[in-house]
Amino acid sequence: MTTKPTSWARGAALRGLVALPLVAGLVTAGFLLADRAPEPPPAPLPVARDAASGPSVLEVSAPVKAQEPGQGASGQGGKSPLQQWAEQLAGPLDIPADALIGYANGELTLRSEDPSCHLSWVTLAGVGSAASNHGRAGGNALGLTAAQAKKYGGEAPIAAGRALCAGGTDLGAGQGWWKAIAAYHPGNDTELFRQRVLGMAQLYATLSLDPASASSPRVQATRFALGQLGLPYVWGGNGPDAGAAGFDCSGLTKASYDSAGVSLPRTADSQFRALPPVPATQEPRLGDLVFYGSPATRIHHVGLYLGNGLMINAPTEGQAIQIHTYHSKGDDYAGAGRPA
């Protein structure tokens, strides 16, 4: 794959690669309905917003301030800045370096062809993760249909970028991003695909800025939680490894941190009271637990903070594990705790 020349590292710290702010009004976009059919995995479908109290449904968001390919690299050792960038991040992001270079070249190409689209390598990496685990699962690495590949041409990341940017789409606007991912991957699993793309893109953006944290318990716990997207909410559920089809809210957070070697109490209320609180003046960070209820009486819900105003949680009966906004006006958000 040819690495395109780039000077895009200039001013990188001042510009995020993906600008998908929260979009108010898309309040029905994020609910996943857990399919109770006997054949796993459950196929989530979008449903209307639940009128009950609790965390708000997803308002479309995606990563901001991801590191640009080439940022901080010198081009020493006969390798281009882009190659150095990819090799530095391949391990922390768990993405093959060649795939990272492809995603970067996809952005570079679309930045030239269609600058108003605002495509980011982070979005392409999220698509690559959701479609094929960056080619490791076999088949088309970016999930392109034969019709898409023929229509848009070029190497797969470039064709995928052209497909996402088709029709004057602005991926820098939340509504445009959300619709573009749905159009890219239509079908019964569209909602789950979108959430997987969003979740992994957010994680990649965070890790690209702090690669040293990749082996930390909070990142390991977040990866585990993202891997459960689409499983059903099950009251008292501790997940498939414990014989349940899915999780309840605190079962998910406990299992996530168990996977990282950190033991938590079982219930949302006991987790809230056991963890050191995050000061109310600070935004939670990736891996923090976010709680809902009354600190004076009972905490009834918990999620795992993903970043950029989002959390991963198991909401309630009939819904799947999914990404939500973590805090909105009028909810009973009680604060955050930091397991690690």
CSV table of C-alpha atoms in Angstrom, one decimal:
chain,number,residue,atom,x,y,z
A,1,MET,CA,0.0,0.0,0.0
A,2,THR,CA,1.5,3.3,-1.0
A,3,THR,CA,1.9,5.9,1.7
A,4,LYS,CA,0.8,9.3,0.6
A,5,PRO,CA,3.0,12.3,1.4
A,6,THR,CA,1.5,14.4,4.2
A,7,SER,CA,2.2,17.5,6.1
A,8,TRP,CA,-1.0,17.1,8.2
A,9,ALA,CA,0.9,16.9,11.5
A,10,ARG,CA,1.1,20.7,11.5
A,11,GLY,CA,-1.4,22.1,14.0
A,12,ALA,CA,-2.6,18.6,14.9
A,13,ALA,CA,-3.0,19.4,18.5
A,14,LEU,CA,-5.5,22.1,17.7
A,15,ARG,CA,-7.8,20.0,15.6
A,16,GLY,CA,-9.6,16.7,16.3
A,17,LEU,CA,-9.8,14.2,13.5
A,18,VAL,CA,-13.4,13.4,14.2
A,19,ALA,CA,-15.8,16.2,15.1
A,20,LEU,CA,-19.1,14.5,16.0
A,21,PRO,CA,-20.6,16.6,18.7
A,22,LEU,CA,-23.6,15.5,20.7
A,23,VAL,CA,-26.7,16.0,18.6
A,24,ALA,CA,-29.8,16.8,20.6
A,25,GLY,CA,-33.0,15.4,19.1
A,26,LEU,CA,-31.6,12.1,17.9
A,27,VAL,CA,-33.1,10.6,21.1
A,28,THR,CA,-34.4,7.4,19.4
A,29,ALA,CA,-31.2,6.5,17.6
A,30,GLY,CA,-29.5,4.5,20.2
A,31,PHE,CA,-31.8,1.9,21.8
A,32,LEU,CA,-31.1,-1.7,21.1
A,33,LEU,CA,-33.9,-4.2,21.6
A,34,ALA,CA,-32.7,-7.6,22.7
A,35,ASP,CA,-34.0,-10.3,20.5
A,36,ARG,CA,-35.2,-13.2,22.5
A,37,ALA,CA,-34.9,-15.7,19.6
A,38,PRO,CA,-33.1,-18.9,20.7
A,39,GLU,CA,-30.3,-18.6,18.2
A,40,PRO,CA,-27.4,-16.3,19.4
A,41,PRO,CA,-26.3,-13.6,19.1
A,42,PRO,CA,-29.4,-11.5,19.7
A,43,ALA,CA,-30.2,-9.2,16.8
A,44,PRO,CA,-30.8,-5.7,18.2
A,45,LEU,CA,-33.4,-3.4,16.6
A,46,PRO,CA,-34.0,0.3,17.2
A,47,VAL,CA,-37.1,1.1,19.3
A,48,ALA,CA,-38.6,4.2,20.7
A,49,ARG,CA,-37.2,6.0,23.7
A,50,ASP,CA,-38.3,4.5,27.1
A,51,ALA,CA,-40.3,7.1,29.0
A,52,ALA,CA,-39.0,5.7,32.4
A,53,SER,CA,-36.4,7.6,34.4
A,54,GLY,CA,-32.8,6.7,34.0
A,55,PRO,CA,-29.9,7.4,31.7
A,56,SER,CA,-30.8,9.2,28.5
A,57,VAL,CA,-30.5,7.3,25.2
A,58,LEU,CA,-27.5,7.9,22.9
A,59,GLU,CA,-27.2,11.3,21.4
A,60,VAL,CA,-24.8,10.6,18.5
A,61,SER,CA,-21.2,11.3,19.4
A,62,ALA,CA,-17.8,10.1,18.3
A,63,PRO,CA,-14.2,10.7,19.2
A,64,VAL,CA,-12.5,14.0,19.3
A,65,LYS,CA,-8.8,15.0,19.4
A,66,ALA,CA,-7.4,11.7,18.1
A,67,GLN,CA,-3.7,11.8,17.2
A,68,GLU,CA,-3.1,12.4,13.6
A,69,PRO,CA,-1.0,10.0,11.5
A,70,GLY,CA,2.5,11.4,11.5
A,71,GLN,CA,2.1,13.6,14.6
A,72,GLY,CA,5.3,13.7,16.5
A,73,ALA,CA,7.1,11.3,14.2
A,74,SER,CA,10.5,12.3,12.7
A,75,GLY,CA,10.9,10.0,9.7
A,76,GLN,CA,14.1,8.6,11.0
A,77,GLY,CA,15.4,5.1,10.2
A,78,GLY,CA,14.3,5.2,6.6
A,79,LYS,CA,10.6,5.0,7.6
A,80,SER,CA,8.1,7.6,6.7
A,81,PRO,CA,6.3,9.5,9.5
A,82,LEU,CA,3.1,7.6,8.7
A,83,GLN,CA,4.9,4.2,9.0
A,84,GLN,CA,6.4,5.3,12.3
A,85,TRP,CA,3.0,6.4,13.6
A,86,ALA,CA,1.4,3.1,12.6
A,87,GLU,CA,4.1,1.0,14.2
A,88,GLN,CA,3.9,3.1,17.4
A,89,LEU,CA,0.2,2.6,17.7
A,90,ALA,CA,-0.3,-0.9,16.3
A,91,GLY,CA,0.3,-2.6,19.7
A,92,PRO,CA,-1.6,-0.2,22.0
A,93,LEU,CA,-4.6,-0.1,19.6
A,94,ASP,CA,-4.4,-3.8,18.7
A,95,ILE,CA,-4.6,-2.9,15.0
A,96,PRO,CA,-2.1,-4.3,12.4
A,97,ALA,CA,0.2,-1.5,11.3
A,98,ASP,CA,-0.7,-2.1,7.6
A,99,ALA,CA,-4.4,-1.6,8.5
A,100,LEU,CA,-3.6,1.6,10.3
A,101,ILE,CA,-1.7,2.9,7.3
A,102,GLY,CA,-4.7,2.0,5.1
A,103,TYR,CA,-7.1,3.9,7.4
A,104,ALA,CA,-4.8,6.9,7.4
A,105,ASN,CA,-4.5,6.9,3.6
A,106,GLY,CA,-8.3,6.6,3.4
A,107,GLU,CA,-8.5,9.9,5.3
A,108,LEU,CA,-5.8,11.5,3.3
A,109,THR,CA,-7.5,10.7,0.1
A,110,LEU,CA,-10.9,11.8,1.2
A,111,ARG,CA,-9.4,14.9,2.7
A,112,SER,CA,-8.2,15.8,-0.8
A,113,GLU,CA,-11.3,14.5,-2.7
A,114,ASP,CA,-14.0,15.7,-0.4
A,115,PRO,CA,-12.7,17.9,2.4
A,116,SER,CA,-16.2,18.9,3.5
A,117,CYS,CA,-16.9,15.2,4.5
A,118,HIS,CA,-14.4,15.4,7.4
A,119,LEU,CA,-13.6,11.6,7.3
A,120,SER,CA,-11.2,10.4,10.0
A,121,TRP,CA,-9.0,7.4,10.2
A,122,VAL,CA,-10.6,6.7,13.6
A,123,THR,CA,-14.0,6.2,11.9
A,124,LEU,CA,-12.5,3.9,9.4
A,125,ALA,CA,-10.7,2.0,12.2
A,126,GLY,CA,-14.1,1.6,14.0
A,127,VAL,CA,-15.6,0.2,10.8
A,128,GLY,CA,-12.7,-2.2,10.3
A,129,SER,CA,-13.1,-3.4,13.9
A,130,ALA,CA,-16.8,-4.0,13.6
A,131,ALA,CA,-16.6,-5.6,10.1
A,132,SER,CA,-13.8,-8.0,10.5
A,133,ASN,CA,-11.5,-7.2,13.4
A,134,HIS,CA,-9.2,-5.4,10.9
A,135,GLY,CA,-9.2,-8.4,8.5
A,136,ARG,CA,-8.4,-11.0,11.1
A,137,ALA,CA,-11.9,-12.5,10.8
A,138,GLY,CA,-11.4,-13.0,7.0
A,139,GLY,CA,-13.5,-11.8,4.2
A,140,ASN,CA,-13.7,-8.1,3.3
A,141,ALA,CA,-11.8,-6.2,5.9
A,142,LEU,CA,-14.1,-3.2,5.9
A,143,GLY,CA,-17.3,-5.0,5.1
A,144,LEU,CA,-17.8,-3.5,1.6
A,145,THR,CA,-20.4,-5.1,-0.5
A,146,ALA,CA,-19.5,-6.0,-4.1
A,147,ALA,CA,-21.7,-3.2,-5.3
A,148,GLN,CA,-19.9,-0.6,-3.1
A,149,ALA,CA,-16.5,-1.8,-4.1
A,150,LYS,CA,-17.3,-1.6,-7.8
A,151,LYS,CA,-19.0,1.8,-7.4
A,152,TYR,CA,-16.3,3.6,-5.4
A,153,GLY,CA,-13.1,1.8,-6.5
A,154,GLY,CA,-9.7,2.1,-5.0
A,155,GLU,CA,-8.1,0.2,-2.1
A,156,ALA,CA,-10.7,-0.9,0.5
A,157,PRO,CA,-10.1,2.0,3.0
A,158,ILE,CA,-10.4,4.5,0.2
A,159,ALA,CA,-13.6,2.9,-1.2
A,160,ALA,CA,-15.0,2.7,2.3
A,161,GLY,CA,-14.3,6.4,2.8
A,162,ARG,CA,-16.0,7.3,-0.5
A,163,ALA,CA,-19.0,5.2,0.5
A,164,LEU,CA,-19.3,7.0,3.8
A,165,CYS,CA,-18.9,10.4,2.3
A,166,ALA,CA,-21.3,9.8,-0.6
A,167,GLY,CA,-24.1,12.2,-1.2
A,168,GLY,CA,-22.5,15.2,0.4
A,169,THR,CA,-22.4,13.7,3.9
A,170,ASP,CA,-20.6,15.7,6.6
A,171,LEU,CA,-19.2,13.2,9.1
A,172,GLY,CA,-18.3,16.1,11.2
A,173,ALA,CA,-21.9,16.4,12.2
A,174,GLY,CA,-23.4,13.8,14.5
A,175,GLN,CA,-26.5,13.3,12.4
A,176,GLY,CA,-24.5,12.9,9.2
A,177,TRP,CA,-22.1,10.4,10.9
A,178,TRP,CA,-24.9,8.3,12.3
A,179,LYS,CA,-26.8,8.1,9.1
A,180,ALA,CA,-23.7,7.4,7.0
A,181,ILE,CA,-22.8,4.3,9.1
A,182,ALA,CA,-26.4,3.0,8.8
A,183,ALA,CA,-26.3,3.5,5.0
A,184,TYR,CA,-22.9,1.8,4.8
A,185,HIS,CA,-24.1,-1.3,6.6
A,186,PRO,CA,-27.9,-1.7,6.1
A,187,GLY,CA,-29.7,-4.7,7.6
A,188,ASN,CA,-31.2,-6.2,10.8
A,189,ASP,CA,-27.9,-5.6,12.6
A,190,THR,CA,-27.4,-2.0,11.6
A,191,GLU,CA,-27.9,-0.6,15.0
A,192,LEU,CA,-25.5,-3.0,16.7
A,193,PHE,CA,-22.9,-2.3,13.9
A,194,ARG,CA,-23.2,1.5,14.4
A,195,GLN,CA,-22.7,1.1,18.2
A,196,ARG,CA,-19.6,-1.1,17.7
A,197,VAL,CA,-18.1,1.3,15.2
A,198,LEU,CA,-18.8,4.2,17.6
A,199,GLY,CA,-17.4,2.4,20.7
A,200,MET,CA,-14.2,1.2,19.1
A,201,ALA,CA,-13.6,4.6,17.3
A,202,GLN,CA,-13.9,6.3,20.7
A,203,LEU,CA,-11.5,3.9,22.3
A,204,TYR,CA,-9.0,4.2,19.4
A,205,ALA,CA,-9.1,8.0,19.7
A,206,THR,CA,-8.4,7.9,23.4
A,207,LEU,CA,-5.6,5.4,23.1
A,208,SER,CA,-4.0,7.2,20.2
A,209,LEU,CA,-3.5,10.1,22.6
A,210,ASP,CA,-2.4,8.0,25.5
A,211,PRO,CA,-1.0,4.7,24.2
A,212,ALA,CA,0.8,4.0,27.5
A,213,SER,CA,-2.6,3.3,29.1
A,214,ALA,CA,-3.4,0.5,26.7
A,215,SER,CA,-2.5,-2.2,29.2
A,216,SER,CA,-4.1,-0.6,32.2
A,217,PRO,CA,-7.1,-2.2,34.0
A,218,ARG,CA,-9.4,0.6,33.0
A,219,VAL,CA,-8.7,0.0,29.3
A,220,GLN,CA,-8.9,-3.8,29.6
A,221,ALA,CA,-12.3,-3.4,31.4
A,222,THR,CA,-13.5,-1.0,28.7
A,223,ARG,CA,-12.5,-3.5,25.9
A,224,PHE,CA,-14.4,-6.2,27.7
A,225,ALA,CA,-17.5,-4.1,28.1
A,226,LEU,CA,-17.4,-3.1,24.4
A,227,GLY,CA,-17.2,-6.8,23.5
A,228,GLN,CA,-20.6,-7.4,25.2
A,229,LEU,CA,-22.6,-4.9,23.1
A,230,GLY,CA,-25.8,-6.5,21.8
A,231,LEU,CA,-26.1,-9.1,24.6
A,232,PRO,CA,-29.5,-8.9,26.4
A,233,TYR,CA,-30.1,-7.3,29.8
A,234,VAL,CA,-30.7,-10.1,32.3
A,235,TRP,CA,-31.8,-9.3,35.8
A,236,GLY,CA,-29.1,-10.8,38.1
A,237,GLY,CA,-27.1,-11.9,35.0
A,238,ASN,CA,-23.4,-12.4,35.2
A,239,GLY,CA,-22.9,-13.1,31.5
A,240,PRO,CA,-22.4,-16.2,29.3
A,241,ASP,CA,-19.4,-17.5,31.2
A,242,ALA,CA,-21.6,-17.7,34.3
A,243,GLY,CA,-24.5,-19.4,32.4
A,244,ALA,CA,-26.6,-16.3,31.7
A,245,ALA,CA,-27.5,-14.9,28.3
A,246,GLY,CA,-26.4,-11.5,29.3
A,247,PHE,CA,-25.8,-9.1,32.2
A,248,ASP,CA,-27.6,-6.6,34.4
A,249,CYS,CA,-26.0,-3.2,34.9
A,250,SER,CA,-23.7,-4.1,37.9
A,251,GLY,CA,-23.0,-7.6,36.6
A,252,LEU,CA,-21.6,-6.0,33.5
A,253,THR,CA,-19.3,-3.5,35.3
A,254,LYS,CA,-18.2,-6.2,37.8
A,255,ALA,CA,-17.4,-8.7,35.0
A,256,SER,CA,-15.6,-6.0,33.0
A,257,TYR,CA,-13.2,-5.3,35.9
A,258,ASP,CA,-12.9,-8.9,36.9
A,259,SER,CA,-11.5,-9.4,33.4
A,260,ALA,CA,-8.8,-6.9,34.2
A,261,GLY,CA,-8.0,-8.4,37.6
A,262,VAL,CA,-9.9,-5.8,39.7
A,263,SER,CA,-12.5,-7.2,42.1
A,264,LEU,CA,-15.7,-5.1,42.6
A,265,PRO,CA,-18.8,-5.7,44.8
A,266,ARG,CA,-21.8,-7.1,43.0
A,267,THR,CA,-24.5,-4.4,43.2
A,268,ALA,CA,-24.6,-0.9,41.8
A,269,ASP,CA,-25.1,0.5,45.3
A,270,SER,CA,-22.2,-1.4,46.8
A,271,GLN,CA,-19.9,-0.4,44.0
A,272,PHE,CA,-20.8,3.2,44.5
A,273,ARG,CA,-20.0,3.1,48.2
A,274,ALA,CA,-16.8,1.1,47.7
A,275,LEU,CA,-15.0,3.2,45.1
A,276,PRO,CA,-13.2,6.5,45.5
A,277,PRO,CA,-15.3,9.2,44.0
A,278,VAL,CA,-14.3,11.3,41.0
A,279,PRO,CA,-14.6,15.0,42.1
A,280,ALA,CA,-17.8,16.5,40.8
A,281,THR,CA,-15.8,19.3,39.1
A,282,GLN,CA,-14.0,16.7,36.9
A,283,GLU,CA,-15.3,14.8,33.9
A,284,PRO,CA,-15.1,11.1,34.3
A,285,ARG,CA,-12.3,9.3,32.4
A,286,LEU,CA,-12.4,6.2,30.3
A,287,GLY,CA,-13.2,3.2,32.6
A,288,ASP,CA,-14.7,5.2,35.5
A,289,LEU,CA,-18.1,3.9,36.7
A,290,VAL,CA,-21.0,6.3,36.5
A,291,PHE,CA,-23.9,5.9,38.9
A,292,TYR,CA,-27.6,6.8,39.1
A,293,GLY,CA,-29.9,7.1,42.1
A,294,SER,CA,-29.7,8.8,45.5
A,295,PRO,CA,-26.5,8.6,47.4
A,296,ALA,CA,-28.4,9.1,50.6
A,297,THR,CA,-30.7,6.1,50.0
A,298,ARG,CA,-30.0,3.8,47.1
A,299,ILE,CA,-28.0,3.7,43.8
A,300,HIS,CA,-30.0,1.8,41.3
A,301,HIS,CA,-27.9,1.9,38.1
A,302,VAL,CA,-24.3,1.9,36.9
A,303,GLY,CA,-22.5,2.2,33.6
A,304,LEU,CA,-18.9,2.3,32.4
A,305,TYR,CA,-17.7,5.6,31.1
A,306,LEU,CA,-16.4,5.4,27.5
A,307,GLY,CA,-15.4,9.0,27.0
A,308,ASN,CA,-16.8,12.0,25.1
A,309,GLY,CA,-20.0,12.0,27.2
A,310,LEU,CA,-20.8,8.3,26.6
A,311,MET,CA,-21.1,5.2,28.7
A,312,ILE,CA,-21.6,1.4,28.1
A,313,ASN,CA,-24.4,0.0,30.1
A,314,ALA,CA,-27.1,-2.7,30.4
A,315,PRO,CA,-30.2,-0.5,30.7
A,316,THR,CA,-33.2,-2.6,31.5
A,317,GLU,CA,-35.4,-5.6,30.6
A,318,GLY,CA,-35.9,-6.0,26.8
A,319,GLN,CA,-32.9,-3.9,25.9
A,320,ALA,CA,-29.4,-4.9,24.9
A,321,ILE,CA,-26.1,-3.8,26.3
A,322,GLN,CA,-25.4,-0.5,24.5
A,323,ILE,CA,-23.9,2.9,24.4
A,324,HIS,CA,-25.8,5.8,25.9
A,325,THR,CA,-25.1,9.4,26.8
A,326,TYR,CA,-24.1,9.2,30.5
A,327,HIS,CA,-25.6,12.4,31.8
A,328,SER,CA,-28.5,14.6,30.7
A,329,LYS,CA,-30.7,17.3,32.2
A,330,GLY,CA,-33.2,15.9,34.7
A,331,ASP,CA,-31.7,12.5,35.2
A,332,ASP,CA,-30.6,11.2,38.6
A,333,TYR,CA,-26.9,11.0,37.9
A,334,ALA,CA,-25.2,10.6,41.3
A,335,GLY,CA,-21.5,10.8,40.3
A,336,ALA,CA,-18.6,8.7,39.2
A,337,GLY,CA,-16.2,6.3,41.0
A,338,ARG,CA,-12.7,5.2,39.9
A,339,PRO,CA,-12.0,1.5,40.2
A,340,ALA,CA,-8.4,1.7,38.9
